[in-house]
XYZ file of C-alpha atoms in Angstrom:
712
model
C -7.122 19.799 -22.495
C -10.639 18.984 -21.665
C -11.416 15.542 -21.252
C -14.649 14.122 -19.931
C -14.314 10.660 -17.915
C -16.536 7.824 -18.695
C -16.244 6.565 -14.875
C -17.129 9.542 -12.855
C -20.388 8.688 -10.983
C -22.274 11.019 -8.438
C -21.061 11.223 -4.775
C -24.679 11.103 -3.346
C -25.540 7.591 -4.597
C -25.019 4.614 -2.173
C -23.379 1.581 -3.636
C -24.728 -0.827 -1.012
C -22.664 -3.818 -1.655
C -19.288 -2.548 0.099
C -17.725 -1.818 -3.227
C -17.444 -5.263 -4.302
C -19.331 -4.660 -7.584
C -18.044 -0.982 -8.234
C -16.349 -0.721 -11.511
C -15.531 -4.358 -11.936
C -13.133 -5.259 -14.815
C -14.559 -7.142 -17.591
C -14.976 -10.688 -16.636
C -14.495 -10.411 -12.875
C -17.219 -11.977 -10.483
C -16.473 -9.754 -7.608
C -13.884 -7.911 -5.758
C -12.565 -8.204 -2.228
C -10.886 -5.645 -0.595
C -10.432 -1.852 -1.886
C -6.573 -1.610 -1.866
C -4.199 -0.071 0.178
C -4.874 3.564 1.465
C -2.171 6.071 -0.081
C -3.836 9.221 0.958
C -7.073 10.827 2.267
C -8.946 14.072 1.692
C -11.949 15.416 3.215
C -14.688 17.190 0.735
C -14.916 20.936 1.191
C -18.076 20.302 2.783
C -16.906 17.524 5.093
C -19.628 15.281 3.823
C -17.431 12.892 1.912
C -14.194 11.312 2.398
C -11.954 10.628 -0.721
C -9.600 7.781 -0.289
C -6.490 7.106 -2.722
C -5.560 3.632 -3.314
C -3.987 1.826 -5.943
C -7.454 0.453 -7.294
C -8.513 4.010 -7.738
C -10.118 6.773 -5.761
C -12.908 5.751 -3.480
C -15.258 8.327 -2.025
C -17.204 7.594 1.351
C -20.341 9.139 2.749
C -19.202 10.382 6.340
C -23.098 10.165 7.322
C -23.405 6.436 6.694
C -19.532 5.397 6.307
C -20.405 3.619 2.984
C -18.872 3.790 -0.488
C -20.775 6.110 -2.960
C -18.401 6.028 -6.090
C -14.971 4.642 -7.439
C -13.049 6.647 -9.847
C -9.927 6.509 -11.845
C -10.181 2.844 -12.327
C -8.839 2.929 -15.981
C -5.276 2.944 -14.470
C -5.557 3.061 -10.955
C -2.444 3.655 -8.673
C -3.752 6.785 -7.138
C -1.029 8.155 -4.705
C -2.221 11.735 -3.748
C -5.494 13.815 -3.610
C -6.449 17.423 -2.722
C -9.576 19.430 -2.950
C -9.831 23.224 -2.768
C -11.636 24.793 -0.068
C -14.550 25.873 -1.928
C -15.123 22.576 -3.390
C -14.471 23.311 -6.968
C -11.097 21.887 -7.779
C -9.787 18.383 -7.196
C -6.482 17.163 -7.989
C -5.370 13.399 -8.259
C -1.736 12.313 -8.638
C -0.795 8.798 -9.557
C 2.434 6.608 -9.132
C 2.767 6.764 -12.850
C 3.599 10.452 -12.518
C 0.077 11.635 -13.915
C -1.518 14.849 -12.233
C -5.087 15.513 -13.074
C -7.002 18.598 -12.281
C -10.811 18.162 -12.134
C -13.353 21.029 -12.259
C -16.167 19.110 -9.780
C -18.985 21.661 -10.696
C -18.885 20.597 -14.406
C -17.183 16.823 -13.707
C -14.643 17.366 -16.272
C -10.728 17.171 -16.203
C -9.553 20.452 -17.104
C -5.921 19.463 -17.294
C -3.491 16.592 -17.130
C 0.173 16.871 -16.394
C 2.631 14.159 -16.852
C 6.479 13.673 -15.884
C 7.597 15.881 -18.672
C 5.789 18.619 -17.387
C 8.110 18.524 -14.259
C 5.698 17.794 -11.364
C 6.199 15.116 -8.789
C 2.832 13.295 -7.900
C 4.227 10.905 -5.404
C 4.107 13.295 -2.449
C 1.145 15.562 -1.371
C 0.157 18.639 -3.293
C -2.337 21.343 -1.907
C -4.588 24.149 -2.815
C -4.392 27.762 -1.549
C -7.599 28.737 0.513
C -8.915 30.710 -2.346
C -8.330 27.957 -4.924
C -6.102 30.216 -7.303
C -2.929 28.108 -6.668
C -2.200 24.379 -6.661
C 1.216 24.022 -4.858
C 3.011 20.650 -6.296
C 6.516 19.580 -5.716
C 8.878 19.428 -8.822
C 9.994 16.133 -9.868
C 13.230 14.696 -8.175
C 16.019 15.685 -7.876
C 15.091 19.094 -8.109
C 14.226 21.485 -5.097
C 11.232 23.444 -6.655
C 7.546 24.110 -5.959
C 5.280 24.594 -8.838
C 2.425 26.827 -8.478
C -0.307 25.867 -11.053
C -3.394 27.642 -12.198
C -6.047 24.668 -11.569
C -8.286 26.023 -14.220
C -6.046 25.914 -17.097
C -2.973 23.621 -15.570
C -0.511 26.168 -16.592
C 2.426 26.875 -14.266
C 2.092 30.301 -12.736
C 5.449 30.313 -10.901
C 8.097 28.328 -9.673
C 9.640 28.767 -5.992
C 12.880 27.250 -5.298
C 15.933 26.127 -7.242
C 17.131 23.198 -9.010
C 19.542 22.056 -6.451
C 19.712 18.100 -6.278
C 17.878 16.757 -3.309
C 16.808 13.204 -2.292
C 13.637 12.239 -0.373
C 14.618 11.196 3.099
C 11.642 8.967 3.250
C 8.585 7.473 1.436
C 6.246 9.841 3.508
C 7.155 12.636 1.150
C 7.360 16.316 1.970
C 4.286 18.439 3.745
C 3.554 21.679 1.988
C 1.139 24.278 3.474
C -0.465 27.700 2.262
C -0.954 30.593 4.836
C -4.898 31.337 5.108
C -4.661 34.392 3.127
C -2.766 32.577 0.540
C 0.259 34.979 0.720
C 2.914 32.605 2.229
C 3.837 28.916 1.456
C 5.829 26.571 3.551
C 7.283 23.159 2.484
C 10.142 20.911 3.686
C 13.389 20.139 2.019
C 16.271 17.790 3.404
C 19.684 19.182 4.140
C 22.499 18.577 1.867
C 23.919 16.177 3.940
C 20.385 14.102 4.210
C 20.835 14.201 8.180
C 18.068 16.476 8.989
C 15.347 18.572 7.404
C 14.528 22.443 7.186
C 11.070 24.254 6.429
C 11.312 27.051 3.680
C 8.790 29.913 3.959
C 8.131 31.742 0.651
C 6.427 35.028 -0.468
C 4.013 33.745 -3.055
C 3.734 37.146 -4.819
C 7.432 37.712 -4.858
C 8.617 34.447 -5.013
C 11.189 35.324 -2.440
C 12.291 32.932 0.438
C 11.595 34.923 3.915
C 12.907 32.436 5.862
C 14.446 28.900 6.323
C 13.689 27.082 9.819
C 16.566 24.634 10.707
C 16.263 24.320 14.519
C 15.001 21.245 16.414
C 13.566 19.569 13.068
C 13.787 15.894 12.212
C 11.468 14.055 9.816
C 8.718 16.697 9.467
C 5.141 15.106 9.061
C 2.965 18.240 9.418
C 2.836 21.630 8.566
C 0.227 24.376 9.481
C -0.144 28.064 9.706
C -2.059 29.794 12.266
C -5.369 31.920 11.110
C -3.309 35.165 11.516
C -0.468 33.935 9.333
C 1.976 34.898 12.035
C 2.817 31.368 13.280
C 3.808 28.113 11.565
C 3.426 24.924 13.496
C 5.715 22.103 12.636
C 5.044 18.437 13.586
C 7.975 15.941 13.571
C 8.298 12.338 14.010
C 9.852 12.087 17.605
C 6.890 13.559 19.353
C 8.007 17.147 18.783
C 5.742 20.286 17.911
C 7.508 23.638 17.125
C 5.865 26.912 16.471
C 7.709 29.705 14.979
C 6.916 33.426 14.727
C 7.853 33.635 11.070
C 8.091 37.515 10.959
C 10.220 37.672 13.928
C 11.931 34.315 12.838
C 12.090 32.879 16.514
C 10.814 29.873 18.190
C 7.605 30.435 20.510
C 7.014 27.090 21.298
C 8.608 23.720 21.792
C 6.966 20.746 22.919
C 7.505 16.826 22.861
C 4.280 14.971 23.421
C 5.820 11.445 22.853
C 9.100 10.500 21.502
C 8.027 7.705 19.347
C 4.962 9.265 17.903
C 4.547 11.251 14.371
C 2.914 14.481 14.959
C 0.244 16.070 12.675
C -0.711 19.598 14.053
C -3.684 21.647 12.854
C -5.178 25.205 13.953
C -8.755 25.328 14.132
C -10.462 28.565 12.618
C -10.601 29.920 16.239
C -6.926 29.699 16.344
C -6.700 26.947 18.870
C -3.728 24.259 18.067
C -4.397 20.707 18.263
C -2.385 17.778 17.246
C -2.664 13.985 16.348
C 0.194 11.661 17.430
C 0.487 8.501 15.492
C 2.726 5.702 16.804
C 5.825 4.938 14.427
C 5.827 1.158 14.904
C 3.546 -1.635 13.938
C 1.553 -2.041 17.094
C -1.869 -1.690 18.414
C -1.042 1.673 20.228
C -3.941 4.233 19.876
C -3.773 7.496 17.911
C -3.758 10.572 20.626
C -5.314 13.739 19.925
C -3.731 16.642 21.893
C -4.660 20.213 22.843
C -1.213 21.807 22.433
C -2.354 24.940 24.603
C -2.412 22.869 27.898
C -0.466 19.781 26.785
C -3.408 17.946 27.502
C -4.529 14.893 25.530
C -8.166 15.109 24.411
C -8.617 11.642 23.409
C -7.387 8.497 21.867
C -8.363 6.635 18.877
C -7.802 2.791 18.826
C -6.479 1.434 15.855
C -5.659 -2.094 14.346
C -2.080 -1.910 12.922
C 0.262 0.826 11.517
C -1.062 4.081 10.880
C -0.208 4.874 7.249
C -1.565 8.400 7.172
C -3.773 11.261 8.658
C -5.562 13.972 7.473
C -7.820 16.706 8.992
C -10.695 18.319 7.525
C -10.588 22.132 6.138
C -12.139 23.122 9.634
C -9.912 20.947 11.424
C -12.881 19.518 13.417
C -12.548 15.982 11.899
C -9.409 13.801 11.447
C -9.347 10.527 9.393
C -6.734 7.933 10.262
C -5.933 5.125 7.849
C -4.301 1.989 8.678
C -3.681 -1.126 6.360
C -7.118 -2.363 6.905
C -9.435 0.448 8.196
C -9.777 4.207 8.399
C -11.367 6.020 11.447
C -12.906 9.374 11.405
C -12.713 11.372 14.673
C -14.678 14.466 15.331
C -15.448 17.400 17.510
C -19.263 17.955 18.181
C -19.935 20.930 15.472
C -22.473 22.724 17.653
C -19.799 23.668 20.249
C -17.119 24.389 17.644
C -19.301 26.475 15.785
C -20.251 28.509 19.176
C -16.434 28.885 19.760
C -15.712 30.384 16.296
C -18.663 32.790 16.564
C -17.963 34.123 20.098
C -14.426 35.446 19.875
C -10.956 35.222 18.539
C -8.109 33.318 20.153
C -4.766 35.086 20.331
C -1.316 33.910 20.947
C 0.993 35.799 22.987
C 4.581 35.113 24.471
C 5.477 34.178 27.856
C 8.919 34.183 29.444
C 11.494 31.480 28.179
C 10.248 31.443 24.521
C 6.921 29.383 25.359
C 3.695 30.107 24.016
C 0.408 31.306 26.166
C -2.606 30.520 24.194
C -5.208 32.915 25.618
C -8.974 33.573 24.805
C -10.830 36.761 24.904
C -13.316 37.350 27.538
C -16.253 36.281 25.763
C -15.253 32.576 26.018
C -16.552 30.693 29.172
C -14.446 27.739 30.567
C -17.071 25.262 29.368
C -16.587 26.421 25.812
C -13.036 25.585 25.665
C -11.798 22.516 23.441
C -10.705 20.727 26.480
C -13.983 20.449 27.984
C -15.889 19.272 24.651
C -17.349 16.059 24.740
C -15.363 13.873 22.197
C -16.794 11.183 19.946
C -15.572 8.686 17.200
C -17.306 7.866 13.986
C -17.855 4.185 13.152
C -14.735 2.676 11.161
C -14.577 2.288 7.397
C -13.464 -1.346 6.810
C -12.310 -2.870 3.507
C -9.080 -1.424 2.538
C -6.368 -3.944 2.526
C -2.702 -4.317 2.198
C -0.785 -6.324 -0.319
C -2.065 -9.634 -0.791
C 0.481 -12.376 -0.124
C -1.226 -15.520 -0.291
C -5.052 -16.979 -1.045
C -6.591 -20.184 -0.760
C -10.310 -21.818 -1.014
C -11.887 -23.611 1.530
C -12.664 -27.163 0.724
C -16.316 -26.310 -0.016
C -15.512 -23.416 -2.060
C -17.751 -21.171 0.107
C -15.017 -19.092 1.595
C -11.512 -17.526 0.593
C -8.691 -17.230 3.194
C -6.243 -14.192 2.420
C -3.066 -13.430 4.019
C -1.790 -10.052 3.533
C 1.394 -8.052 3.780
C 2.036 -5.991 7.145
C -1.404 -6.919 8.177
C -3.520 -9.919 9.153
C -5.843 -12.746 7.587
C -9.308 -12.365 6.352
C -11.940 -15.068 5.815
C -13.960 -13.920 2.942
C -17.480 -15.320 2.576
C -18.178 -15.820 -1.095
C -21.819 -15.731 -1.004
C -22.247 -12.506 1.176
C -19.114 -10.926 0.171
C -18.362 -10.070 3.764
C -15.254 -10.626 5.685
C -13.992 -11.369 9.040
C -10.882 -11.739 10.993
C -10.460 -15.589 12.118
C -8.995 -14.641 15.359
C -7.469 -11.259 16.662
C -5.179 -12.297 19.982
C -1.932 -12.665 18.015
C 0.958 -10.228 16.712
C 0.615 -8.526 13.385
C 2.717 -10.188 10.835
C 4.635 -8.539 7.827
C 3.772 -11.628 5.918
C 1.113 -14.369 5.853
C 0.931 -17.652 3.867
C -2.298 -19.561 3.819
C -3.038 -23.077 2.502
C -5.384 -25.819 2.968
C -5.002 -29.518 4.017
C -6.289 -32.537 2.302
C -8.500 -33.094 5.633
C -9.968 -29.351 5.067
C -8.179 -27.543 7.452
C -6.726 -24.060 6.909
C -3.416 -23.226 8.189
C -1.357 -20.053 8.195
C 2.147 -19.003 8.720
C 2.904 -15.819 10.023
C 6.361 -14.134 9.379
C 8.099 -11.259 10.967
C 11.680 -9.950 10.775
C 11.831 -7.713 13.657
C 12.030 -9.905 15.740
C 12.667 -12.724 13.589
C 9.635 -14.867 14.469
C 7.630 -17.677 12.297
C 4.371 -18.799 13.924
C 2.090 -21.636 12.273
C -1.547 -20.949 13.124
C -4.755 -22.980 12.725
C -6.980 -20.329 11.021
C -10.604 -21.599 12.077
C -9.566 -22.956 15.529
C -6.513 -21.207 16.503
C -6.343 -18.935 19.786
C -2.628 -19.317 20.046
C 0.178 -20.705 17.327
C 0.523 -24.210 16.885
C 4.226 -23.622 16.758
C 6.604 -20.882 17.061
C 10.169 -20.627 15.677
C 12.514 -17.893 16.468
C 15.834 -16.929 14.455
C 18.802 -14.826 15.426
C 18.842 -11.520 13.783
C 19.664 -11.118 10.152
C 19.606 -14.835 9.617
C 16.155 -14.424 7.715
C 14.629 -11.384 6.344
C 11.131 -11.913 5.012
C 12.201 -15.367 4.245
C 10.711 -17.981 1.784
C 8.562 -20.444 3.630
C 6.513 -23.535 2.735
C 4.215 -25.765 5.116
C 3.434 -29.128 4.203
C -0.042 -29.987 3.154
C -0.912 -31.475 6.650
C 1.228 -28.944 8.394
C 3.444 -31.377 10.113
C 6.759 -29.786 8.413
C 7.708 -26.234 7.848
C 10.607 -25.226 5.547
C 12.277 -21.967 5.961
C 14.860 -20.577 3.389
C 17.478 -18.134 4.977
C 19.865 -15.483 3.689
C 22.815 -17.932 3.209
C 20.699 -20.220 0.877
C 19.857 -22.921 3.513
C 16.681 -24.591 3.956
C 15.668 -25.348 7.456
C 13.217 -28.213 7.872
C 11.124 -27.918 11.217
C 8.987 -30.427 12.861
C 5.795 -28.497 13.661
C 4.448 -30.846 16.325
C 7.791 -31.396 18.054
C 9.052 -27.736 17.473
C 12.473 -28.721 16.562
C 14.604 -28.743 13.507
C 15.166 -32.063 11.685
C 17.842 -30.984 9.234
C 19.069 -28.271 7.086
C 19.288 -28.632 3.219
C 22.391 -27.198 1.687
C 22.662 -26.350 -2.083
C 21.660 -22.864 -2.756
C 24.659 -20.135 -2.732
C 22.245 -17.041 -2.163
C 18.990 -16.256 -0.473
C 16.406 -18.849 -1.126
C 13.562 -17.051 -3.301
C 10.783 -19.543 -3.435
C 9.890 -23.031 -1.795
C 6.984 -25.075 -2.573
C 5.772 -28.674 -1.355
C 4.400 -31.353 -3.633
C 0.846 -32.335 -2.840
C 1.518 -35.652 -1.371
C 4.228 -33.476 1.177
C 7.336 -35.595 0.067
C 8.992 -33.379 -1.977
C 9.786 -29.797 -2.148
C 11.134 -27.383 -4.983
C 13.296 -24.345 -4.148
C 15.018 -21.594 -6.096
C 17.800 -19.083 -5.284
C 17.142 -15.570 -5.301
C 20.119 -14.954 -7.562
C 22.085 -18.048 -7.854
C 19.948 -19.003 -10.692
C 19.260 -22.579 -9.741
C 16.218 -24.619 -9.095
C 16.517 -27.850 -6.877
C 14.235 -30.641 -6.242
C 14.374 -32.325 -2.859
C 13.278 -35.410 -1.054
C 11.982 -33.875 2.079
C 11.610 -37.393 3.975
C 15.426 -38.044 3.732
C 16.895 -34.603 3.093
C 18.514 -35.897 -0.222
C 18.726 -33.571 -3.338
C 16.982 -35.370 -6.230
C 17.954 -32.952 -9.151
C 18.955 -29.689 -9.922
C 16.201 -28.730 -12.755
C 17.860 -27.027 -16.199
C 17.217 -23.184 -16.163
C 19.854 -22.397 -19.119
C 18.226 -21.114 -22.461
C 17.417 -23.907 -24.854
C 17.635 -23.402 -28.783
C 15.407 -26.443 -29.680
C 12.628 -24.524 -31.249
C 10.356 -27.618 -30.943
C 10.250 -27.406 -27.095
C 8.970 -23.832 -27.294
C 5.153 -23.091 -27.345
C 3.244 -19.846 -27.892
C 3.218 -17.296 -30.618
C 5.492 -18.065 -33.373
C 6.585 -14.551 -33.740
C 7.188 -14.250 -30.069
C 9.154 -17.633 -30.048
C 11.395 -16.356 -33.097
C 12.129 -13.164 -31.586
C 13.087 -14.934 -28.144
C 15.553 -17.232 -29.844
C 16.917 -14.359 -31.538
C 17.327 -12.614 -28.445
C 19.215 -15.310 -26.982
C 21.396 -15.830 -29.973
C 22.560 -12.116 -30.470
C 23.433 -11.462 -26.892
C 26.915 -10.476 -26.525
C 27.206 -11.961 -22.930
C 26.273 -15.567 -22.727
C 23.298 -16.572 -20.469
C 24.173 -18.660 -17.854
C 21.370 -19.727 -15.406
C 18.209 -17.862 -14.989
C 16.513 -16.302 -12.030
C 13.376 -18.071 -11.080
C 10.731 -15.679 -9.842
C 8.088 -18.262 -8.901
C 7.278 -21.901 -8.637
C 4.382 -24.344 -8.241
C 3.837 -28.215 -7.969
C 0.990 -29.411 -10.173
C -1.614 -31.236 -8.024
C -0.738 -34.733 -9.611
C 2.993 -33.891 -8.899
C 4.206 -34.658 -12.331
C 5.090 -31.030 -13.182
C 6.855 -28.045 -11.756
C 6.173 -24.691 -13.086
C 8.866 -21.773 -12.755
C 8.681 -18.366 -13.920
C 11.725 -16.569 -15.434
C 12.177 -13.461 -17.285
C 10.368 -13.647 -20.724
C 9.654 -17.296 -20.218
C 7.649 -19.889 -18.372
C 9.143 -23.307 -18.044
C 7.605 -26.531 -17.130
C 9.636 -29.479 -15.773
C 8.516 -33.245 -15.901
C 9.352 -34.578 -12.257
C 9.315 -38.292 -13.568
C 12.343 -37.511 -15.637
C 13.314 -34.093 -14.225
C 13.782 -32.807 -17.884
C 12.144 -29.728 -19.357
C 8.679 -30.491 -20.577
C 8.043 -27.238 -22.537
C 8.627 -23.617 -22.743
C 6.070 -20.993 -23.112
C 7.093 -17.574 -24.369
C 4.391 -14.923 -22.970
C 3.516 -12.154 -25.041
C 4.717 -8.614 -24.437
C 3.141 -7.272 -21.360
C 3.463 -10.315 -19.271
C 7.314 -11.074 -19.667
C 7.673 -11.483 -15.801
C 5.695 -14.488 -14.742
C 5.210 -13.650 -11.039
C 2.494 -16.036 -9.731
C 1.376 -19.480 -10.719
C -1.686 -21.821 -9.934
C -2.430 -25.262 -11.350
C -5.981 -26.240 -11.765
C -7.358 -29.028 -9.638
C -7.055 -31.396 -12.606
C -3.616 -30.151 -13.397
C -4.307 -29.683 -17.270
C -4.293 -25.859 -16.873
C -1.872 -23.263 -15.553
C -2.792 -19.825 -14.434
C 0.034 -17.166 -14.468
C -0.341 -14.024 -13.091
C 2.245 -11.293 -14.344
C 4.506 -8.400 -13.063
C 3.614 -4.994 -14.205
C 5.369 -4.055 -17.149
C 4.274 -0.650 -18.205
C 0.619 -1.728 -19.247
C -2.683 -0.177 -18.181
C -3.578 -3.485 -16.381
C -1.706 -6.600 -15.705
C -2.664 -9.847 -17.285
C -3.627 -13.081 -15.883
C -3.309 -15.917 -18.461
C -4.770 -19.387 -18.813
C -2.522 -21.974 -20.353
C -2.948 -25.412 -21.540
C -0.072 -27.308 -20.196
C -0.123 -30.005 -22.635
C -0.107 -27.764 -25.818
C 1.137 -24.513 -24.365
C -2.139 -22.918 -25.822
C -3.196 -19.529 -24.027
C -6.828 -20.273 -23.563
C -7.920 -16.860 -22.319
C -6.556 -13.680 -20.615
C -7.962 -11.522 -17.810
C -7.087 -7.916 -17.530
C -8.066 -6.583 -13.886
C -5.251 -5.778 -11.620
C -3.276 -2.344 -12.096
C -0.040 -3.742 -10.471
C 1.682 -6.969 -9.873
C -0.503 -10.217 -9.381
C 1.169 -11.774 -6.196
C -0.871 -15.092 -5.879
C -3.408 -17.230 -7.613
C -5.662 -19.911 -6.394
C -8.318 -22.285 -7.983
C -11.514 -23.391 -6.256
C -11.616 -27.062 -5.535
C -14.046 -27.812 -8.531
C -11.876 -25.707 -10.729
C -14.790 -23.154 -11.796
C -13.359 -20.204 -10.185
C -9.761 -18.660 -10.229
C -9.118 -15.904 -7.679
C -6.231 -13.521 -7.975
C -4.446 -11.417 -5.382
C -2.537 -8.356 -6.129
C -0.121 -5.772 -4.920
C -2.858 -3.333 -5.268
C -4.318 -4.830 -1.989
C -7.590 -6.500 -3.749
C -8.613 -9.902 -4.757
C -10.660 -10.702 -7.965
C -12.754 -13.571 -8.613
C -13.079 -14.980 -12.253
C -15.562 -17.520 -13.721
C -13.140 -19.725 -16.014
C -15.843 -22.306 -16.783
C -16.587 -20.918 -20.065
C -13.238 -21.288 -21.136
C -12.483 -24.896 -20.225
């Protein structure tokens, strides 16, 4: 079915504002960040780079390294992209299981396949060189490859069988066509899931020519040589394997670095290069290797963990993405063109099953790839990981954001630009940020390998204010809370205990004992004298006196049958009460997903499945219950307005195109307004100090700013 999209913009236009205003949701002022990178693809002419993210599909001009377009914003959550070699066809896969096929010449979507069609869109698909086939993995748990006609979306052939399999890792399974399109190679796990093997198929007959099982484990890259005789396999342990697929024998086995993921690629000349990406969260560079001489050609400095890497169609460019940047490495075009025009690179065997890469006599030593001058293009910045925490500066001019598996960014609201407050510190798996009454901005960085928690002054910090280390497996991505003046840090551990640390003296004051399971959430009151905490599965919410360490009260989480205390839509309330009364199994307590103290300190908000509950801290009784409408039944994040009269609630994704952010009047329970913008869970919310702007941070990796003045 043909469907023309209203959100397709030409790639040649330069956006000029770093994507902050491109395809903004209704009511949003601006967007900070462009979302976490899921996949990369070069355009056929290598002039543009397509970047799949949870926000949508971003396009960049490689000449200027600037944004040119943003596609697929109606839903977002783009997970895979691929482009045909002639540039006519473009395929987009989403996390919702949708595969779209675009005719780029006519700017129309010619076909859309959903989960019922049997395709699996969360792992990479690829076009044959002639553009006649799109190879897509079948939906789990089958072990099939679908060959799709890109012009119609019809399935031309299915390779493989319906044997039940599992993915060994989120990285997916590589897939590759030979240059002439006759052969297809893909990765499958072994039956016991202990290793992987590579199948090579004859596309025309549908016959499996060979299964390669030796020396393979966690395959990340597959590529055929231009002659089609050899298949190179890149593994996670720094290993490169080259097989002669016709003779079914190993011709090369080489280990570059044991802790590197290897991505090989054959140049059109036949030379084999490979990119090595380190497996851990470090600042180690990406290495580019000439496999022929086992020689490192270049190294590319990156910040953080490399998520994915993709070569251009001719292999002369490589894009590497981390959580917050994309770097594009390239070979000088003039020299590589001269190589391609001068002769052919041949592969011949030496003794010992090693490979010897030899050139024809027309090549001079100066023309070999090892002697090319390497250069690195400028960096594409702006893509960010999951937003954990956000806070406005006291003057409202800046917004500080803490990211998952990343770092901190200081966003200037006026210029809509960002900078890192400091660089000389580790990359943490989680960051929490907050402001103090005196205007200082603090952050807490959390790691679970090793189990280290650090407190920083965001603006002035060159080294942490304090560091606390836990034994292994005591805390894992723990709930943490910092007192308003950063004098105390509370850490919830796996057993349900709350450790209260003196930040200045760097010692533990005492441990609060009450929860029976891992602590899910902790919040300080604005005066720093109380904390509220929830157990991740013990279904309790406890209020503590932080100065004495005494428990003040256990707040009620049981369902309440008094209809007068409920606020919201009358039909929603009636259905909710009916659900409580007709349950066969009595409801005990409730798992509280999120907590928040009002600035005045008189109210605590808690989010539970199908319910928002507010407790009065003067009596410790339930103040009111709000039943949110369908689509936002799992309130995931809270923020009170500075005046304490309004509560902003961000939802967990619940099958909707966009996730809601609702503003509630805490006195009446009225839903004042609703914003729809993020495609995935709203992780955190924050009001500006004057209460005029609401910021929302999402699992999609972006922050949206909303003007709420018209609604108050």
